[in-house]
Short mmCIF file of C-alpha atoms and ligand atoms in Angstrom, two decimals:
data_model
loop_
_atom_site.label_atom_id
_atom_site.label_comp_id
_atom_site.label_asym_id
_atom_site.label_seq_id
_atom_site.Cartn_x
_atom_site.Cartn_y
_atom_site.Cartn_z
CA UNK A 1 28.18 -20.01 -13.06
CA UNK A 2 28.29 -18.46 -9.35
CA UNK A 3 25.73 -16.59 -7.93
CA UNK A 4 26.92 -13.38 -8.20
CA UNK A 5 24.45 -10.19 -7.20
CA UNK A 6 26.35 -8.60 -10.23
CA UNK A 7 25.10 -11.87 -12.47
CA UNK A 8 22.00 -11.86 -12.11
CA UNK A 9 21.64 -7.56 -12.34
CA UNK A 10 23.77 -8.41 -15.76
CA UNK A 11 20.21 -10.58 -17.39
CA UNK A 12 17.43 -9.53 -18.89
CA UNK A 13 14.79 -11.91 -16.92
CA UNK A 14 15.81 -12.48 -12.79
CA UNK A 15 14.24 -15.74 -12.55
CA UNK A 16 12.59 -16.69 -9.64
CA UNK A 17 14.82 -18.60 -8.21
CA UNK A 18 17.56 -15.59 -8.82
CA UNK A 19 15.29 -13.50 -6.31
CA UNK A 20 15.46 -16.00 -3.82
CA UNK A 21 19.46 -15.91 -3.74
CA UNK A 22 18.91 -12.05 -4.10
CA UNK A 23 16.49 -11.83 -0.62
CA UNK A 24 18.47 -13.98 1.22
CA UNK A 25 22.03 -11.91 0.36
CA UNK A 26 24.02 -10.29 3.47
CA UNK A 27 24.12 -7.14 3.96
CA UNK A 28 27.51 -6.26 1.87
CA UNK A 29 25.31 -8.02 0.01
CA UNK A 30 21.89 -6.02 0.34
CA UNK A 31 23.53 -2.98 -0.48
CA UNK A 32 24.88 -3.39 -3.21
CA UNK A 33 21.04 -4.49 -4.15
CA UNK A 34 20.08 -1.38 -2.68
CA UNK A 35 22.17 1.00 -4.80
CA UNK A 36 20.98 -1.73 -7.24
CA UNK A 37 17.65 -0.28 -7.00
CA UNK A 38 18.81 3.20 -6.22
CA UNK A 39 20.62 4.06 -9.02
CA UNK A 40 17.61 2.50 -11.82
CA UNK A 41 14.41 4.83 -9.58
CA UNK A 42 17.21 7.85 -10.03
CA UNK A 43 18.09 6.78 -13.96
CA UNK A 44 14.30 6.92 -14.39
CA UNK A 45 13.03 9.02 -12.72
CA UNK A 46 14.99 11.06 -11.18
CA UNK A 47 14.67 11.24 -7.07
CA UNK A 48 10.70 12.80 -6.82
CA UNK A 49 8.44 11.37 -3.88
CA UNK A 50 5.02 11.16 -4.73
CA UNK A 51 2.63 12.14 -1.14
CA UNK A 52 -1.23 10.93 -1.30
CA UNK A 53 -2.66 12.34 1.49
CA UNK A 54 -4.12 8.98 3.53
CA UNK A 55 -8.46 8.93 5.00
CA UNK A 56 -8.51 6.40 6.94
CA UNK A 57 -12.54 6.67 6.19
CA UNK A 58 -14.11 4.10 8.01
CA UNK A 59 -13.14 0.74 10.98
CA UNK A 60 -16.28 -0.57 10.88
CA UNK A 61 -15.72 -3.71 8.65
CA UNK A 62 -17.50 -6.99 7.82
CA UNK A 63 -14.29 -9.81 7.42
CA UNK A 64 -12.97 -11.48 10.01
CA UNK A 65 -8.20 -11.33 8.49
CA UNK A 66 -6.48 -13.03 11.90
CA UNK A 67 -4.17 -10.35 11.40
CA UNK A 68 -5.77 -7.41 11.82
CA UNK A 69 -6.28 -5.04 13.93
CA UNK A 70 -9.72 -3.72 12.82
CA UNK A 71 -11.10 -7.06 11.98
CA UNK A 72 -14.99 -7.55 12.86
CA UNK A 73 -14.83 -9.44 16.19
CA UNK A 74 -12.64 -6.97 17.62
CA UNK A 75 -14.33 -5.15 20.55
CA UNK A 76 -11.25 -2.57 21.71
CA UNK A 77 -11.97 -0.15 19.36
CA UNK A 78 -14.71 2.57 18.82
CA UNK A 79 -15.83 1.42 15.90
CA UNK A 80 -16.42 5.65 13.46
CA UNK A 81 -16.78 6.46 10.42
CA UNK A 82 -15.35 9.89 9.26
CA UNK A 83 -18.46 12.49 8.69
CA UNK A 84 -18.50 14.10 4.50
CA UNK A 85 -17.63 17.45 6.36
CA UNK A 86 -14.26 15.44 8.31
CA UNK A 87 -13.70 13.69 4.70
CA UNK A 88 -14.23 17.51 2.63
CA UNK A 89 -11.93 19.15 4.73
CA UNK A 90 -9.65 16.93 5.31
CA UNK A 91 -9.23 16.56 1.38
CA UNK A 92 -9.32 20.50 1.29
CA UNK A 93 -6.08 19.96 3.74
CA UNK A 94 -4.27 17.38 0.36
CA UNK A 95 -5.16 20.43 -2.12
CA UNK A 96 -4.79 23.13 -0.30
CA UNK A 97 -0.88 21.70 0.62
CA UNK A 98 -0.33 20.67 -3.16
CA UNK A 99 -0.41 17.12 -2.63
CA UNK A 100 -2.81 16.62 -5.57
CA UNK A 101 -3.63 13.20 -4.73
CA UNK A 102 -5.58 11.86 -1.41
CA UNK A 103 -5.91 7.82 -0.13
CA UNK A 104 -9.35 6.48 1.23
CA UNK A 105 -9.44 3.91 3.16
CA UNK A 106 -11.69 1.50 5.44
CA UNK A 107 -12.85 -1.55 6.83
CA UNK A 108 -14.64 -4.26 4.28
CA UNK A 109 -18.24 -3.12 4.19
CA UNK A 110 -19.97 -3.71 1.30
CA UNK A 111 -23.71 -2.35 1.52
CA UNK A 112 -25.80 -0.07 -1.36
CA UNK A 113 -25.46 3.01 1.49
CA UNK A 114 -21.28 2.86 2.15
CA UNK A 115 -21.48 2.15 -1.91
CA UNK A 116 -23.49 5.88 -2.42
CA UNK A 117 -21.88 7.98 0.68
CA UNK A 118 -18.93 7.35 -1.40
CA UNK A 119 -20.09 7.99 -4.77
CA UNK A 120 -20.93 11.15 -3.50
CA UNK A 121 -17.74 11.79 -1.65
CA UNK A 122 -15.81 11.73 -4.61
CA UNK A 123 -18.41 13.49 -6.69
CA UNK A 124 -18.37 16.27 -4.30
CA UNK A 125 -14.54 15.91 -3.48
CA UNK A 126 -13.92 16.52 -7.44
CA UNK A 127 -15.71 19.02 -7.82
CA UNK A 128 -14.98 21.70 -4.83
CA UNK A 129 -10.71 21.05 -6.21
CA UNK A 130 -11.90 20.96 -9.55
CA UNK A 131 -10.41 17.34 -10.49
CA UNK A 132 -7.28 19.08 -9.25
CA UNK A 133 -7.62 16.51 -6.24
CA UNK A 134 -6.29 12.76 -7.55
CA UNK A 135 -8.14 10.01 -5.08
CA UNK A 136 -7.56 6.40 -5.04
CA UNK A 137 -9.51 3.98 -2.83
CA UNK A 138 -8.19 1.02 -0.92
CA UNK A 139 -11.72 -0.47 0.21
CA UNK A 140 -11.89 -3.78 -0.13
CA UNK A 141 -14.01 -6.24 -2.84
CA UNK A 142 -16.30 -4.49 -4.49
CA UNK A 143 -18.51 -5.77 -7.12
CA UNK A 144 -17.88 -4.90 -10.75
CA UNK A 145 -20.79 -2.43 -10.49
CA UNK A 146 -18.88 -0.96 -7.71
CA UNK A 147 -16.34 -0.69 -9.18
CA UNK A 148 -17.80 1.09 -12.18
CA UNK A 149 -19.93 3.88 -10.11
CA UNK A 150 -17.38 4.83 -7.90
CA UNK A 151 -15.01 4.77 -11.26
CA UNK A 152 -17.54 6.96 -12.98
CA UNK A 153 -17.82 9.01 -9.64
CA UNK A 154 -14.33 10.16 -10.38
CA UNK A 155 -11.61 7.69 -8.10
CA UNK A 156 -9.42 6.37 -10.90
CA UNK A 157 -7.03 4.32 -8.58
CA UNK A 158 -7.45 1.27 -6.80
CA UNK A 159 -5.30 -0.42 -3.83
CA UNK A 160 -6.26 -4.01 -3.08
CA UNK A 161 -3.18 -5.97 -1.33
CA UNK A 162 -3.26 -9.54 -2.53
CA UNK A 163 -1.57 -10.10 1.45
CA UNK A 164 0.12 -13.32 0.05
CA UNK A 165 0.23 -14.80 -3.87
CA UNK A 166 -0.03 -18.37 -2.19
CA UNK A 167 -3.08 -19.60 -2.19
CA UNK A 168 -2.85 -21.83 1.35
CA UNK A 169 -1.24 -19.19 2.91
CA UNK A 170 -3.42 -16.95 2.51
CA UNK A 171 -6.75 -19.51 3.46
CA UNK A 172 -4.29 -19.48 6.52
CA UNK A 173 -4.68 -16.01 7.19
CA UNK A 174 -8.35 -15.66 6.76
CA UNK A 175 -11.10 -17.61 8.01
CA UNK A 176 -12.39 -21.03 5.78
CA UNK A 177 -15.62 -19.59 5.01
CA UNK A 178 -16.93 -17.22 0.97
CA UNK A 179 -15.81 -14.34 2.10
CA UNK A 180 -12.28 -14.44 2.44
CA UNK A 181 -11.61 -16.32 -0.02
CA UNK A 182 -8.09 -16.44 -2.40
CA UNK A 183 -9.97 -16.52 -5.75
CA UNK A 184 -12.34 -14.07 -5.36
CA UNK A 185 -9.94 -11.30 -3.98
CA UNK A 186 -8.03 -12.16 -7.45
CA UNK A 187 -10.98 -12.20 -9.59
CA UNK A 188 -11.42 -7.85 -7.60
CA UNK A 189 -8.29 -7.29 -9.32
CA UNK A 190 -8.93 -8.36 -12.57
CA UNK A 191 -12.22 -6.18 -11.79
CA UNK A 192 -10.04 -3.47 -11.35
CA UNK A 193 -8.07 -3.15 -14.18
CA UNK A 194 -11.30 -4.33 -16.22
CA UNK A 195 -12.26 -1.31 -14.85
CA UNK A 196 -9.89 1.18 -15.69
CA UNK A 197 -7.85 1.93 -13.27
CA UNK A 198 -4.41 1.97 -12.25
CA UNK A 199 -4.13 -1.17 -10.20
CA UNK A 200 -1.99 -2.19 -7.30
CA UNK A 201 -1.62 -4.68 -4.95
CA UNK A 202 0.84 -5.74 -2.15
CA UNK A 203 1.64 -8.10 0.58
CA UNK A 204 2.28 -8.63 4.06
CA UNK A 205 6.17 -9.20 4.36
CA UNK A 206 7.33 -11.95 6.97
CA UNK A 207 4.05 -13.77 8.06
CA UNK A 208 3.90 -16.26 10.05
CA UNK A 209 4.33 -20.35 7.88
CA UNK A 210 6.27 -17.85 5.06
CA UNK A 211 8.79 -18.20 3.80
CA UNK A 212 11.35 -16.85 1.41
CA UNK A 213 9.94 -19.26 -2.17
CA UNK A 214 6.44 -16.86 -0.71
CA UNK A 215 7.66 -14.55 -1.09
CA UNK A 216 9.72 -14.62 -4.35
CA UNK A 217 6.48 -15.82 -5.87
CA UNK A 218 4.91 -13.05 -4.57
CA UNK A 219 7.64 -10.55 -6.89
CA UNK A 220 6.56 -12.92 -9.28
CA UNK A 221 3.18 -12.76 -9.23
CA UNK A 222 2.70 -8.24 -9.70
CA UNK A 223 5.34 -9.07 -12.77
CA UNK A 224 3.20 -11.48 -14.01
CA UNK A 225 0.03 -9.12 -13.61
CA UNK A 226 1.38 -6.27 -15.24
CA UNK A 227 0.53 -4.42 -11.30
CA UNK A 228 0.84 -0.53 -11.98
CA UNK A 229 1.75 -0.18 -8.81
CA UNK A 230 2.69 -1.92 -5.08
CA UNK A 231 2.23 -1.30 -1.97
CA UNK A 232 3.86 -3.82 0.88
CA UNK A 233 5.31 -3.35 4.44
CA UNK A 234 6.15 -5.99 7.47
CA UNK A 235 3.90 -8.20 8.66
CA UNK A 236 3.39 -6.64 12.80
CA UNK A 237 1.07 -8.43 14.79
CA UNK A 238 -1.70 -7.10 17.33
CA UNK A 239 -2.54 -8.95 20.33
CA UNK A 240 -6.55 -9.18 19.73
CA UNK A 241 -6.40 -10.37 16.46
CA UNK A 242 -5.80 -14.79 15.67
CA UNK A 243 -2.05 -14.99 14.34
CA UNK A 244 -0.84 -13.15 18.20
CA UNK A 245 -1.33 -17.21 18.42
CA UNK A 246 1.99 -17.66 16.28
CA UNK A 247 3.95 -14.67 17.35
CA UNK A 248 7.20 -16.79 18.70
CA UNK A 249 7.14 -18.30 15.08
CA UNK A 250 7.53 -13.98 12.51
CA UNK A 251 11.10 -13.28 12.06
CA UNK A 252 12.94 -10.50 13.73
CA UNK A 253 11.70 -6.98 13.59
CA UNK A 254 15.20 -5.44 11.83
CA UNK A 255 15.18 -8.78 10.01
CA UNK A 256 11.81 -8.02 9.14
CA UNK A 257 12.20 -4.41 7.72
CA UNK A 258 15.43 -5.54 5.78
CA UNK A 259 14.17 -8.42 3.69
CA UNK A 260 11.29 -5.53 2.72
CA UNK A 261 13.61 -3.40 1.92
CA UNK A 262 14.85 -6.06 -0.57
CA UNK A 263 11.41 -6.87 -1.07
CA UNK A 264 11.54 -3.20 -2.68
CA UNK A 265 14.71 -2.60 -4.36
CA UNK A 266 14.27 -6.29 -5.95
CA UNK A 267 10.70 -4.94 -7.53
CA UNK A 268 12.04 -2.01 -8.58
CA UNK A 269 14.58 -4.12 -11.21
CA UNK A 270 12.27 -5.69 -12.25
CA UNK A 271 9.59 -3.66 -13.14
CA UNK A 272 10.60 -0.07 -12.77
CA UNK A 273 8.52 2.31 -13.73
CA UNK A 274 5.93 1.24 -11.11
CA UNK A 275 4.55 3.28 -7.92
CA UNK A 276 5.98 1.80 -4.80
CA UNK A 277 4.86 2.91 -1.15
CA UNK A 278 7.55 3.39 1.18
CA UNK A 279 4.30 1.84 3.71
CA UNK A 280 4.09 2.84 7.21
CA UNK A 281 4.44 -0.36 8.56
CA UNK A 282 8.55 -0.22 7.61
CA UNK A 283 8.64 2.84 10.00
CA UNK A 284 6.61 1.16 12.66
CA UNK A 285 9.90 -1.00 12.91
CA UNK A 286 12.32 1.38 12.20
CA UNK A 287 12.24 5.39 12.14
CA UNK A 288 14.33 4.82 9.36
CA UNK A 289 12.23 2.08 8.04
CA UNK A 290 10.67 4.52 4.93
CA UNK A 291 14.17 6.26 4.24
CA UNK A 292 15.79 3.08 3.37
CA UNK A 293 12.56 1.79 1.16
CA UNK A 294 12.72 5.58 -0.80
CA UNK A 295 16.29 5.15 -1.50
CA UNK A 296 16.37 1.44 -2.25
CA UNK A 297 13.17 2.50 -5.08
CA UNK A 298 9.94 3.17 -3.06
CA UNK A 299 9.03 6.52 -4.98
CA UNK A 300 5.36 7.58 -2.67
CA UNK A 301 4.68 8.62 0.43
CA UNK A 302 0.78 8.17 2.89
CA UNK A 303 0.91 11.14 4.90
CA UNK A 304 -2.20 10.07 7.71
CA UNK A 305 -4.23 12.71 6.93
CA UNK A 306 -6.86 11.33 9.44
CA UNK A 307 -8.68 13.27 11.70
CA UNK A 308 -6.40 13.37 15.21
CA UNK A 309 -9.39 11.33 16.99
CA UNK A 310 -9.91 8.59 14.98
CA UNK A 311 -6.27 7.96 14.87
CA UNK A 312 -6.56 5.13 17.94
CA UNK A 313 -9.01 3.57 16.18
CA UNK A 314 -8.17 2.51 13.32
CA UNK A 315 -4.54 0.59 15.20
CA UNK A 316 -4.42 -2.20 12.35
CA UNK A 317 -1.29 -3.41 14.19
CA UNK A 318 1.17 -2.69 17.34
CA UNK A 319 2.59 0.56 17.87
CA UNK A 320 1.20 2.51 15.28
CA UNK A 321 3.37 6.04 14.81
CA UNK A 322 2.57 9.56 15.03
CA UNK A 323 -0.67 8.51 16.26
CA UNK A 324 -1.22 12.21 17.81
CA UNK A 325 0.76 13.87 15.17
CA UNK A 326 -1.49 16.63 13.54
CA UNK A 327 -1.39 16.88 9.64
CA UNK A 328 0.59 19.30 9.93
CA UNK A 329 3.61 18.26 12.07
CA UNK A 330 4.18 14.87 9.81
CA UNK A 331 4.37 16.79 6.82
CA UNK A 332 7.05 19.19 7.85
CA UNK A 333 8.58 15.73 8.81
CA UNK A 334 8.48 13.53 6.21
CA UNK A 335 9.19 17.23 4.08
CA UNK A 336 12.09 17.36 6.35
CA UNK A 337 13.74 14.07 5.76
CA UNK A 338 13.67 13.73 2.37
CA UNK A 339 14.43 17.28 1.34
CA UNK A 340 17.76 15.37 3.86
CA UNK A 341 18.37 12.49 1.93
CA UNK A 342 18.67 14.58 -1.29
CA UNK A 343 15.23 13.62 -2.51
CA UNK A 344 12.61 16.09 -3.78
CA UNK A 345 8.37 16.31 -3.08
CA UNK A 346 6.43 15.91 -6.23
CA UNK A 347 4.37 18.88 -4.93
CA UNK A 348 1.00 19.73 -6.67
CA UNK A 349 2.21 16.08 -9.59
CA UNK A 350 -0.67 13.48 -9.77
CA UNK A 351 2.64 11.02 -10.32
CA UNK A 352 0.34 8.30 -12.17
CA UNK A 353 1.85 5.69 -12.76
CA UNK A 354 4.44 5.42 -15.39
CA UNK A 355 3.75 1.83 -16.19
CA UNK A 356 0.06 2.30 -16.85
CA UNK A 357 0.69 4.79 -18.99
CA UNK A 358 3.77 2.96 -21.21
CA UNK A 359 0.93 0.58 -21.46
CA UNK A 360 -2.60 2.29 -22.02
CA UNK A 361 -0.72 5.00 -23.92
CA UNK A 362 -2.45 7.70 -22.01
CA UNK A 363 -3.69 9.53 -18.16
CA UNK A 364 -7.52 8.17 -18.20
CA UNK A 365 -8.74 12.31 -16.23
CA UNK A 366 -11.79 12.48 -15.19
CA UNK A 367 -12.61 16.39 -15.71
N1 LIG B 1 -10.10 -3.08 4.04
C1 LIG B 1 -9.41 -3.29 3.15
C2 LIG B 1 -8.94 -4.45 2.67
O1 LIG B 1 -8.59 -5.05 3.48
O2 LIG B 1 -7.94 -3.80 1.79
C3 LIG B 1 -8.08 -2.04 2.89
C4 LIG B 1 -8.24 -1.58 4.51
S1 LIG B 1 -7.01 -2.66 5.48
C5 LIG B 1 -6.91 -2.47 7.20
C6 LIG B 1 -5.73 -2.62 4.39
C7 LIG B 1 -4.03 -3.36 4.72
O3 LIG B 1 -3.03 -3.54 5.77
C8 LIG B 1 -4.13 -4.22 4.75
O4 LIG B 1 -4.60 -5.02 2.47
C9 LIG B 1 -2.59 -5.48 4.95
O5 LIG B 1 -2.39 -6.13 4.14
C10 LIG B 1 -2.60 -4.22 5.86
N2 LIG B 1 -2.96 -4.83 7.46
C11 LIG B 1 -3.82 -5.75 7.94
N3 LIG B 1 -3.14 -5.97 9.44
C12 LIG B 1 -1.73 -5.48 9.22
C13 LIG B 1 -0.80 -6.34 10.07
N4 LIG B 1 -1.47 -6.74 11.40
N5 LIG B 1 0.62 -5.93 9.89
C14 LIG B 1 0.75 -5.12 8.28
N6 LIG B 1 -0.21 -4.95 7.34
C15 LIG B 1 -1.65 -5.30 8.15
FE1 LIG B 2 -10.85 -5.63 7.22
FE2 LIG B 2 -9.33 -4.73 5.21
FE3 LIG B 2 -9.12 -5.69 7.82
FE4 LIG B 2 -9.70 -7.51 6.56
S1 LIG B 2 -7.65 -6.13 6.36
S2 LIG B 2 -10.62 -7.20 8.02
S3 LIG B 2 -10.37 -6.62 5.37
S4 LIG B 2 -9.98 -4.06 6.89
#
């Protein structure tokens, strides 16, 4: 039988070959794929989009990933760490505005002082918001002890992108030392699962040397790992990184956005009950990128709440949008766009991964 979108979508199990076919669809085929992602999302979960207020806590990083603007060896940025008061104030903004959930993200640091500061912040936020604000961490690879310390202090979701699921490509993207191994990344994901977190991962799309077969493997990886949440988006070049040298090898911005939306739609089809983020990188390459991702299957958005004075120093890639926007402006603009598309915002709802709930039989609450 000839492969068509409809034939593939009728299958109970969509295999890697099918995924590659879907990733290579032309405009008309893509529209059918996006419509199917949309139908599955709306049938299962309605048209709700959940906000996670993003706090870019510190740009100090002890790693040197070849693609990332805040890598340790880039001395263009002034290094900062937000004060406890600033974090608490930002968390309060999220709570007061009914976000129900925040993400604390940072460059990777592994000192005892760092883990203690995060623990203290988690406890303070928990007390100040009466356990109503749920906290996701995105603080890189840590020891099992640290993951437990933060979990016991009130964090219950963790985002750690595998970046690429192909170990050979992973090795090309990172320095070849002990601090940057694919196996350590994988082990960290397993430790997070073991600790009890709702585990999120993700990949960059349109990297130099990456193939459509790699991207199909990435989607199979999410399914095989039985992941609860995914945040993925286009790779965007940054001139102060070693990968700038390969900028001629990457697909056009339009193709990276198209691939990213296809990845979202296929993932929604093969893992209907997970949380999928419409990422800022999609919006960076296309002003409508996030809305397209939401249409095709994404159900989470992370509005940036980082105090504006720090934003210029947390530039992972070129042309990051809204760096001057105050949280209120960002929130109102997102609200307008989401409502205009016919979706609603899950204000006051944690929006936990239903996949996690279905696997564990309940949501673990911290209060
Ligand atoms: N340091 C933590 C880590 O690496 O997991 C969390 C912060 S890190 C800045 C968050 C994510 O930014 C990474 O997982 C990576 O996928 C993404 N990122 C970094 N550089 C990027 C780039 N040039 N284009 C797109 N995404 C990028
Ligand atoms: Fe550091 Fe994360 Fe950037 Fe790698 S991706 S350099 S760990 S902030």
